[in-house]
XYZ file of C-alpha atoms in Angstrom:
577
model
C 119.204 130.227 105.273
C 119.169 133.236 102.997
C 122.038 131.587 100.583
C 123.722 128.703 99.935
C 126.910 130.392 98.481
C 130.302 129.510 99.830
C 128.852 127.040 102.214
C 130.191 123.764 102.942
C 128.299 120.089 103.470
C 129.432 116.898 104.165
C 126.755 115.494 102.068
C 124.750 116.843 98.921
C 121.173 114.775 98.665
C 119.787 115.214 94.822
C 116.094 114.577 94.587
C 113.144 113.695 97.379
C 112.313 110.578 95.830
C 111.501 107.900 98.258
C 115.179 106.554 98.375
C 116.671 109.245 98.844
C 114.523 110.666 101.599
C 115.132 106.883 103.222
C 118.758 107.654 103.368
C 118.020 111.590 104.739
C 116.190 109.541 107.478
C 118.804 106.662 107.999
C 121.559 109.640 108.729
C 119.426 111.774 110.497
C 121.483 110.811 113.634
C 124.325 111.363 112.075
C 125.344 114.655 112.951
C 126.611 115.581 109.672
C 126.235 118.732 107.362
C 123.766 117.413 105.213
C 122.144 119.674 102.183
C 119.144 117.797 100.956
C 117.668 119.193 97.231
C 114.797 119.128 94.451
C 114.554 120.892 91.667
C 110.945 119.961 92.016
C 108.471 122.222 93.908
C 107.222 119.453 95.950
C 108.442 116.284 97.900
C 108.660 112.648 96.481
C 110.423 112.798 93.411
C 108.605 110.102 91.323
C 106.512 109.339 94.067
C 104.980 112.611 94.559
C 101.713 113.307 95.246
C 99.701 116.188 93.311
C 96.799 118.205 94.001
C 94.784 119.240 90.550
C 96.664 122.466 90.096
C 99.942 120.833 90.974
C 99.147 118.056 87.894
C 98.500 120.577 85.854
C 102.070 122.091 85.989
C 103.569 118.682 86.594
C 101.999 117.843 82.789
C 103.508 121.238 81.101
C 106.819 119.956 83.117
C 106.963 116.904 81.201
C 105.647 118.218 77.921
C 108.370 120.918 77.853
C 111.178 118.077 78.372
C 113.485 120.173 79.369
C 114.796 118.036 82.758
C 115.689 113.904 82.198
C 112.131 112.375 83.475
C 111.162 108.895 83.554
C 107.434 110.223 82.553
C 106.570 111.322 79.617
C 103.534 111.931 77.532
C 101.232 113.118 79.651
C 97.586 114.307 79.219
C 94.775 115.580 81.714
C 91.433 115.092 80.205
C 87.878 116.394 82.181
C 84.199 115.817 81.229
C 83.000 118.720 83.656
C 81.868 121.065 80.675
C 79.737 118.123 79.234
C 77.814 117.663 82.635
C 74.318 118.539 83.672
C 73.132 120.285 86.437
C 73.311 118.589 89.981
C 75.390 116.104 88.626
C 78.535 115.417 90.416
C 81.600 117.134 89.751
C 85.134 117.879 90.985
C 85.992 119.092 94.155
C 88.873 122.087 94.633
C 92.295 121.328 94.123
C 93.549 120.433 97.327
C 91.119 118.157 97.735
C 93.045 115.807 96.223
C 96.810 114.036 96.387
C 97.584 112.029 93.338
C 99.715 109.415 93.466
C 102.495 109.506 90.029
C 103.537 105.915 91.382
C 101.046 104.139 93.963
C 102.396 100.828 95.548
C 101.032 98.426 97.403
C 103.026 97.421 100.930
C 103.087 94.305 102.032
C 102.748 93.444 105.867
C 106.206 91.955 105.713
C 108.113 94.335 103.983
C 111.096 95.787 105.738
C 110.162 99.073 105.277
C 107.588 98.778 107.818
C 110.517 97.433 110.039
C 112.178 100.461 109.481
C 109.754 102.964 110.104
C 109.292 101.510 113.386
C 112.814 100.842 114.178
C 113.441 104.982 113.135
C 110.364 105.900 115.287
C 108.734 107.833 112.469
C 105.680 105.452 112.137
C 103.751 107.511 114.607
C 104.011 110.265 111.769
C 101.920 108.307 109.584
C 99.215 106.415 109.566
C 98.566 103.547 107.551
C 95.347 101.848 105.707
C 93.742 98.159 104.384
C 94.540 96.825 101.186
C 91.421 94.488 101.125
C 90.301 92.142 98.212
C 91.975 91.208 94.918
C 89.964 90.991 91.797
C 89.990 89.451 88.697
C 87.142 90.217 85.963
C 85.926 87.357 83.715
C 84.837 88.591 80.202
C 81.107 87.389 79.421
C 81.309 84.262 77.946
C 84.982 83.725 79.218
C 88.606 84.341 78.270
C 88.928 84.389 74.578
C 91.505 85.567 71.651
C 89.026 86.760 69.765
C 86.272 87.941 71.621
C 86.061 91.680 71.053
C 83.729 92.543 74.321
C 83.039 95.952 74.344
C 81.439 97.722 77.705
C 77.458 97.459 77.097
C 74.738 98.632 78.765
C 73.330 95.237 79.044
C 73.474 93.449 82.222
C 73.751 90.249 80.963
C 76.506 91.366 78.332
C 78.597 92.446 81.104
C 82.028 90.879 82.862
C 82.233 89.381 86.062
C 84.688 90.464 89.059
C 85.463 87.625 90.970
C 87.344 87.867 94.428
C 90.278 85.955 94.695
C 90.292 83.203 97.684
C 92.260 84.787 100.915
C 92.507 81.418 102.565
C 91.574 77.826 102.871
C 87.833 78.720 104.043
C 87.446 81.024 100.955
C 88.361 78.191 98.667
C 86.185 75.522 100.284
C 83.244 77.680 100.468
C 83.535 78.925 96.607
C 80.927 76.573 94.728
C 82.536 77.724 91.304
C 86.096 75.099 91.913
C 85.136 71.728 91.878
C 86.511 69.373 94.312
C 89.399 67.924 92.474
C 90.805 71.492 91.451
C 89.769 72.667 95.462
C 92.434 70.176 96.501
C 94.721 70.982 93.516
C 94.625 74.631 94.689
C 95.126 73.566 98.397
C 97.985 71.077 97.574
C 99.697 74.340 95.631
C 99.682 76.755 98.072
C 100.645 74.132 101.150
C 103.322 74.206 99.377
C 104.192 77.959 98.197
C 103.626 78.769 101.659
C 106.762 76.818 102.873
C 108.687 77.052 99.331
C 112.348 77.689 101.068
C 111.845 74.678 102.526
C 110.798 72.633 99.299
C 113.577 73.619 96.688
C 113.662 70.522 95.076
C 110.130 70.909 94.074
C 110.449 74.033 92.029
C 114.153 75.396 91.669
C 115.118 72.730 88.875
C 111.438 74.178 87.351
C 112.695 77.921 88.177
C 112.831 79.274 84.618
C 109.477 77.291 83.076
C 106.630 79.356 82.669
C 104.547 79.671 85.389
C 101.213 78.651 83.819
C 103.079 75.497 82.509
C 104.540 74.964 86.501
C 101.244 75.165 87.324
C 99.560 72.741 84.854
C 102.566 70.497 85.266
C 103.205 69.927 88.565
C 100.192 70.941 90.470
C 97.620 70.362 87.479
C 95.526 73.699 88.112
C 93.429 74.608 84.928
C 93.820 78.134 83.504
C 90.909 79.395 84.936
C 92.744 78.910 89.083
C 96.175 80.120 87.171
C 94.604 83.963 86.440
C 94.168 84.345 90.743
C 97.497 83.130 91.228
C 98.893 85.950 88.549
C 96.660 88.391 89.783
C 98.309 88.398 93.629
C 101.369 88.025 92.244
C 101.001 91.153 90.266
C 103.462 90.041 87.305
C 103.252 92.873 84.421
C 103.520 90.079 82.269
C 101.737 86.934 80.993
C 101.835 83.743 82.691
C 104.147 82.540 79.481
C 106.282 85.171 80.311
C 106.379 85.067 84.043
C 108.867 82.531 85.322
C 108.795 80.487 87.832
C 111.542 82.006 90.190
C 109.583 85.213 89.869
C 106.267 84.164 90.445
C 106.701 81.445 93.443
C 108.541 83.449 96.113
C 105.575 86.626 95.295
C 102.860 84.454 95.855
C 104.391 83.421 99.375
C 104.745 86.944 100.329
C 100.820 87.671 99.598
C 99.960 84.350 101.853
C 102.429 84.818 104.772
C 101.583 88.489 105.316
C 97.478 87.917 105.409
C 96.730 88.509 109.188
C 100.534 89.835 110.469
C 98.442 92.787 111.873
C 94.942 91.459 111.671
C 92.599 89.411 110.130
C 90.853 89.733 106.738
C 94.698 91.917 105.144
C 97.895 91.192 104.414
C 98.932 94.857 102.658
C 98.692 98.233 103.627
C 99.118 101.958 101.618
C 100.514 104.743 103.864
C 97.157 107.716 104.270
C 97.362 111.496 102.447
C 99.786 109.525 98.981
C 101.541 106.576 99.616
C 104.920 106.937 99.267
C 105.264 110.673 98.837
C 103.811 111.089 102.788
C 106.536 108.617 103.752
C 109.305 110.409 101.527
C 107.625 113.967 103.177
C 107.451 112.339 106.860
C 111.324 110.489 106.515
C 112.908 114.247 105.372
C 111.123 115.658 108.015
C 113.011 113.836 110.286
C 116.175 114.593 108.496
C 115.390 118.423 108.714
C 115.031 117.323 113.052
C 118.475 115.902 112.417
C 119.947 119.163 110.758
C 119.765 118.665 107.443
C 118.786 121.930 105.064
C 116.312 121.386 102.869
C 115.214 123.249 99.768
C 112.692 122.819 96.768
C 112.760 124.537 93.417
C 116.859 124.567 93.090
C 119.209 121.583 92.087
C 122.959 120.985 91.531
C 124.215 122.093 87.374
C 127.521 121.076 87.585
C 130.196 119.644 89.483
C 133.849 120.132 89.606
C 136.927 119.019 91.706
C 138.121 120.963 94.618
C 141.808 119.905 95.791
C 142.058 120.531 99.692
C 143.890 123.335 100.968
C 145.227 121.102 104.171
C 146.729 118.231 102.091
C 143.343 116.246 102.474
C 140.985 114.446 100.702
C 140.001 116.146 97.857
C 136.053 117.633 97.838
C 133.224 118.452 95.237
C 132.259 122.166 94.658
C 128.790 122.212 93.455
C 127.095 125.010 91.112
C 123.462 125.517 91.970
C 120.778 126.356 89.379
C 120.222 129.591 91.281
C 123.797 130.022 90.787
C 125.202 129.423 94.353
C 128.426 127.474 94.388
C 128.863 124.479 97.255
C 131.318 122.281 98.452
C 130.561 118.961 99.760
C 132.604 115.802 100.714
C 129.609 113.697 98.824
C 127.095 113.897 96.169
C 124.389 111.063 96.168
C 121.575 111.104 93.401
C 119.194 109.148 91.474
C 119.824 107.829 87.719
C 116.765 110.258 86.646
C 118.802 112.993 87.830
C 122.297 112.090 86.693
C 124.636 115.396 85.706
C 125.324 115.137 82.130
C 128.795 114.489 82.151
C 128.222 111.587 84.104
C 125.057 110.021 81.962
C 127.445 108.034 79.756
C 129.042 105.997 82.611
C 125.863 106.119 84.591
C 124.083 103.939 81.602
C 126.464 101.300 81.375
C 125.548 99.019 84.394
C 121.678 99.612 84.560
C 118.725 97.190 83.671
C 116.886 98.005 79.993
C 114.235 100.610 80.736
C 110.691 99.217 79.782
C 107.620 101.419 79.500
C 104.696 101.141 81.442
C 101.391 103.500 80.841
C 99.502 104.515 83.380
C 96.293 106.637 84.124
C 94.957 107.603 87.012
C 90.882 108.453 86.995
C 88.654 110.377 89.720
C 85.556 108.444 90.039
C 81.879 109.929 91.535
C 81.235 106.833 93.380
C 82.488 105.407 96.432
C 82.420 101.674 94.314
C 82.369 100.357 97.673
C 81.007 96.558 96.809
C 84.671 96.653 96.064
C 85.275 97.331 99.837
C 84.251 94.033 101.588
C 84.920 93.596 105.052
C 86.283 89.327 104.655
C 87.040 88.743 107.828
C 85.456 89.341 111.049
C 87.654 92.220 113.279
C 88.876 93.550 110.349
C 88.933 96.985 109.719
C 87.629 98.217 106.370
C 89.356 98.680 103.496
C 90.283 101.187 101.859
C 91.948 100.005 98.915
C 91.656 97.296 96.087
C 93.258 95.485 93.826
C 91.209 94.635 90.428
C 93.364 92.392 87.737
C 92.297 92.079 83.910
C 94.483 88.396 83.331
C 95.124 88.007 79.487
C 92.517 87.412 77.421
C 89.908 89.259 79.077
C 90.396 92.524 77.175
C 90.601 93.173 73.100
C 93.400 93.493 72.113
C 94.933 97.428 70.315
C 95.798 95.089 66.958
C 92.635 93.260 65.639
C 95.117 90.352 64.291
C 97.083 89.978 67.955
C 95.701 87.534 70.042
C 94.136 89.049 73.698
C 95.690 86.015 75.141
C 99.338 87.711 74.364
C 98.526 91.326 75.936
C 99.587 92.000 79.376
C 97.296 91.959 82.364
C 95.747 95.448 83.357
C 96.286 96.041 86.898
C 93.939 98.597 88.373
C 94.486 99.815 92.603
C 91.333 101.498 93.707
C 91.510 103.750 96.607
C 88.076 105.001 98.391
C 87.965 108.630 100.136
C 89.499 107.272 103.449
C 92.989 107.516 101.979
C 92.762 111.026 101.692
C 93.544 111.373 98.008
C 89.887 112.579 96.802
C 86.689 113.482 98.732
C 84.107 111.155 100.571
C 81.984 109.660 97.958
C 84.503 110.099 95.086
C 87.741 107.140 94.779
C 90.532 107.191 92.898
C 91.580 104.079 89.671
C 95.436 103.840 89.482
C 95.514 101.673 85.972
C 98.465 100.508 84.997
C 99.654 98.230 81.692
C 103.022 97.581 80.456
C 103.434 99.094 76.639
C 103.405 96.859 74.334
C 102.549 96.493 70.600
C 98.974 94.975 72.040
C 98.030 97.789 74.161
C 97.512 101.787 74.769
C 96.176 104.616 76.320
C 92.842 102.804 75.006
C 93.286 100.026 76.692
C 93.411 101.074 80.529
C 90.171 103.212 79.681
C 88.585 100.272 78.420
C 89.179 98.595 81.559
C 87.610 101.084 83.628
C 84.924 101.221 81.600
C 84.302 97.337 82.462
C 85.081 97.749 85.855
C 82.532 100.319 86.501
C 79.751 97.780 83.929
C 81.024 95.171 86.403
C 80.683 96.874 89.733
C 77.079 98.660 89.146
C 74.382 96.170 87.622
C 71.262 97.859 88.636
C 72.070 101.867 89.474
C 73.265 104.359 87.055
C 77.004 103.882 85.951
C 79.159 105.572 87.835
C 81.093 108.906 85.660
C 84.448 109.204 85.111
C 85.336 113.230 86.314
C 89.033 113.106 85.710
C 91.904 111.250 83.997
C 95.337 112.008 84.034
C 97.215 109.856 81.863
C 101.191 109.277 80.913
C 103.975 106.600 80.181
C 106.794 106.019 83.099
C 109.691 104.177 82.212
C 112.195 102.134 84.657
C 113.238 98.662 84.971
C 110.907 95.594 85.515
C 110.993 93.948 88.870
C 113.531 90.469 88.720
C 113.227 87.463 91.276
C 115.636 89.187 93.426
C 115.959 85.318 95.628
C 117.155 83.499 92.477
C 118.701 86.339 90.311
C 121.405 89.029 90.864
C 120.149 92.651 90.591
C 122.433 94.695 87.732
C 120.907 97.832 89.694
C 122.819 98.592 92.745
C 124.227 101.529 93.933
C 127.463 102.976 91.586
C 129.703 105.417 91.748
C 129.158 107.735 89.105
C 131.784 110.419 88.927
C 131.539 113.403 86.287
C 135.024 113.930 84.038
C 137.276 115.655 86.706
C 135.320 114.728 90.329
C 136.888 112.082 92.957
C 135.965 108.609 91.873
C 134.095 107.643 94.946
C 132.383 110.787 95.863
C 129.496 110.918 93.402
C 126.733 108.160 94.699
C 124.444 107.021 92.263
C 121.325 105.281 92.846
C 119.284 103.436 90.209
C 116.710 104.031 88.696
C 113.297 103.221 90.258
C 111.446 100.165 89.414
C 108.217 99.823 87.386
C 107.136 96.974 90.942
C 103.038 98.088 91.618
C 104.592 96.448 94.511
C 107.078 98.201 97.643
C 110.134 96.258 96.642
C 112.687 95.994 99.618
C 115.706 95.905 97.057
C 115.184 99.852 97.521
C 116.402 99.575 101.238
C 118.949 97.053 100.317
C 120.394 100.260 97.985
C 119.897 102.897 100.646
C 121.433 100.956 103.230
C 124.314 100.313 100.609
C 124.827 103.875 100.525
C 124.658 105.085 104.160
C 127.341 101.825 104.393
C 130.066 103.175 101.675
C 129.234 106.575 103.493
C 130.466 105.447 106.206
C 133.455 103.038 105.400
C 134.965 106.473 103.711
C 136.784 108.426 106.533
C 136.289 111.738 104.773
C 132.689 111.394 105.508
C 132.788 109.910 108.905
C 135.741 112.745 109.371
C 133.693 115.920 109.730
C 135.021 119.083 107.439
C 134.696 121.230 110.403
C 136.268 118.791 113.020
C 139.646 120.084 113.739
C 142.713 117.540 112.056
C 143.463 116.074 115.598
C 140.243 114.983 116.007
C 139.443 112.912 112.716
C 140.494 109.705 113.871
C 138.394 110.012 117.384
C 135.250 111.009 115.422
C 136.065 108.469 112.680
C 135.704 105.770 115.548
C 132.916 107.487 117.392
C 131.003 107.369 113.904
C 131.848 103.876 113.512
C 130.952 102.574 116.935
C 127.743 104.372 117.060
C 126.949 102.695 113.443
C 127.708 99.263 114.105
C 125.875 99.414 117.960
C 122.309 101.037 116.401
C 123.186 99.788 113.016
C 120.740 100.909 110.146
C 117.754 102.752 110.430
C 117.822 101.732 114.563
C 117.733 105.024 116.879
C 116.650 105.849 120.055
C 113.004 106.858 121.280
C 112.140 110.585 119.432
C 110.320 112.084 122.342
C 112.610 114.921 123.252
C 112.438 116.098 119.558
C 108.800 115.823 119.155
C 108.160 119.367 120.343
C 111.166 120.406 117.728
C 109.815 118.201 114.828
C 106.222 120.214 114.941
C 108.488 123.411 114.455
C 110.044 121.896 111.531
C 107.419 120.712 110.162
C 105.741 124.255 110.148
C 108.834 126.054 109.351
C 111.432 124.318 106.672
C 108.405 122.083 105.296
């Protein structure tokens, strides 16, 4: 399509985030005009993945500021000039695929559901998220131990694996007895925790740690696994109950759903911004236009010449002009005039800083194959618990910082060359912690990992601040973010679709198909949308009920086999993509 201008949609999409390429996807059968945009030059929104040149712009983006981001001071730092000859150094750009928000997918998530019930799993393939981690200072947790990375093996921290299962525990000669069936006795119990209410929901908002020394009487040194696979950004003192119980039973109950020795998996070639990619992809099958590099600038109200609903008419950056029966977007992209009732109804944003570092080694002790038939990993999870790192403040106590949570990724996922892997460190700000912090973890990690060879080098670091609300204990507490209606000053009240803002969860949280799914439902409860613009007046109410039959028999995200189209969705995928 040479130009948008004087063109009419039923739907304006705003943004390739992961949401709102779910809900491209989830009306890709829906035979409706369907513009999908990003001002960005790739796909995934906050999820996107960058090659080296494409991080490079992406940091100048944010630096300049001129766009509402939820990143922000961002850096790329490189050793190469400092290195000697034959040493190892970074491949070409595309080499690589940089994940800005890396999450780990549990094997009973419902987006795996989804992707299978949409038929666009076969589009992606999908990896191992082995072992979890936790490092032990030397010496052991401490407020005032200042630890600092040494080249002395016996100076150095310990990683220990966290038990997967009941043989794990039994055959770990570091638990004694007594805490071995402590430990068991707990997770019995988390395992079936729906059916045991009365045993922690008058206990839901106590601390975990003190749940777990209360009730269960596990020492501190069996609470730090128990944080680690829950992956709270916060302390055990500051992780409740409520939160921590139902997170823990998701870890157990979804080791072994599709073999032995895993229960989470990371989709291959960038996580979420290959699913975001693959999901549009199937939207473009389905009709939709798609176009990078342009955006909506403002919106105003269009009364209908017919004595109809009233529609939006959109102004492009480019400086096309739309109209469209519905404008859906995401809270980072909200159109000024609409910011002030946008902020009203969403969570506090928190900050959390990240980094992510290229690494010359494949660090593959971190790799272990646990469980026979398994297939090997190729991801990690590696958890600094409180106390095990110094703390930014000489007078705070370690014990008060946040955990560092650091997901490894080898070659196999696509994201850096064989023999290189990839350190996605995260930390949530606070007056404890920095930019210093996360590269002090890595530095122990990589003490921790090679004893005897040469330390591995660091080649590349990219390192910002994201901001977004903290995950909440979505079984035991109502969610604030849900889908709104965000109109600007003059639009239809209903007609601008506003999705919130995307959650600082290192974990795939399935609240974000509970919000898609609430949007494709108001879609289509509104007869203006499930009443096609072009569809002649006589016709409405037949393809009103037509819509609604065919969305309460397939219901969401369930179509039919995509066979026919596959010959048409390689065309796509060459042409529009």
């Amino acid at each position: 399509m040479d130009t948008l201008d004087g063109s009419s949609w039923d739907l304006v999409i705003r943004g390739t985030g992961l949401e709102q390429s779910l809900l491209a996807l989830a009306l890709s059968r829906s035979k409706k005009r369907i513009l999908h945009v990003d001002r960005n030059d790739q796909y995934g929104g906050p999820d996107a993945a960058l090659s080296l040149q494409e991080v490079e712009t992406w940091v100048k983006r944010v630096g300049e500021d001129v766009q509402p981001s939820i990143f922000h001071q961002a850096s790329v730092s490189t050793p190469d000039e400092g290195l000697d000859a034959g040493e190892a150094r970074l491949s070409f750009s595309r080499a690589y695929s940089l994940s800005l928000s890396p999450q780990i997918i549990y094997s009973r998530s419902d987006l795996l559901a989804c992707l299978v019930s949409s038929k666009i799993y076969r589009q992606l393939e999908f990896l191992a998220i082995g072992s979890w981690w936790v490092y032990e200072a030397p010496g052991g947790q401490g407020d005032t131990a200042r630890h600092e990375p040494t080249a002395d093996a016996a100076l150095r921290g310990e990683l220990k694996r966290v038990p997967s299962g009941r043989e794990d525990i039994f055959a770990d000669d570091s638990i004694d007895p007594r805490s071995k069936r402590s430990l068991m006795k707990f997770l019995k119990f988390v395992v079936d925790y729906d059916d045991q209410t009365e045993q922690w929901e008058p206990y839901g908002s106590m601390p975990f740690g003190e749940f777990l020394g209360s009730r269960f009487n596990l020492a501190p040194e069996l609470q730090r696994p128990l944080l680690a696979i829950c992956m709270s950004s916060d302390t055990l003192d500051n992780t409740s109950t409520n939160f921590a119980v139902p997170r823990i039973a998701r870890h157990l109950r979804s080791i072994g759903m599709f073999g032995p020795g895993f229960g989470a998996v990371m989709a291959k070639w960038g996580g979420g911004a290959e699913i975001a990619q693959v999901a549009c992809r199937a939207g473009a099958v389905g009709g939709a236009v798609y176009m990078l590099g342009n955006d909506v600038d403002a919106v105003s109200a269009v009364e209908a010449e017919d004595g109809g609903k009233s529609s939006l008419q959109a102004r492009m950056v480019n400086g096309d002009c739309v109209k469209t029966r519905f404008i859906v977007q995401s809270a980072v992209d909200t159109l000024p005039s609409a910011k002030d009732a946008a902020s009203s109804a969403q969570r506090p944003a928190h900050g959390l800083l990240r980094s992510m570092s290229v690494i010359d080694s494949r660090l593959s002790s971190l790799f272990p194959v646990v469980a026979e038939g398994s297939p090997q990993p190729a991801g990690a999870v590696v958890v600094f618990p409180p106390g095990s790192l110094p703390a930014r403040d000489g007078d705070a106590k370690s014990s008060d910082m946040p955990p560092v949570h650091i997901i490894v990724h080898s070659g196999e996922t696509g994201e850096c060359p064989s023999g290189q892997c990839v350190l996605y460190a995260s930390v949530l700000a606070h007056a404890s912690t920095d930019q210093t912090t996360l590269s002090g973890a890595i530095e122990r990690l990589l003490d921790a990992v090679v004893r005897e060879e040469s330390k591995p080098s660091v080649l590349y670091t990219l390192r910002y601040t994201q901001t977004g609300p903290l995950p909440t204990a979505h079984d035991h507490e109502a969610s604030t973010d849900q889908p709104e209606t965000c109109p600007a000053d003059d639009t239809p009240r209903d007609h601008i679709i506003q999705l919130p803002r995307p959650s600082l969860d290192l974990v795939f949280d399935d609240q974000l198909l509970e919000n898609v799914k609430g949007v494709w439902q108001q879609l289509y409860r509104d007869p203006s949308f499930c009443s096609s613009s072009s569809a002649p007046a006589e016709a409405r109410d037949e393809t009103l009920a037509e819509a609604e039959t065919e969305s309460n028999v397939r219901g969401f995200m369930m179509f039919d086999d995509r066979q026919e189209e596959a010959v048409d969705e390689d065309d796509v995928r060459a042409e529009d993509l």
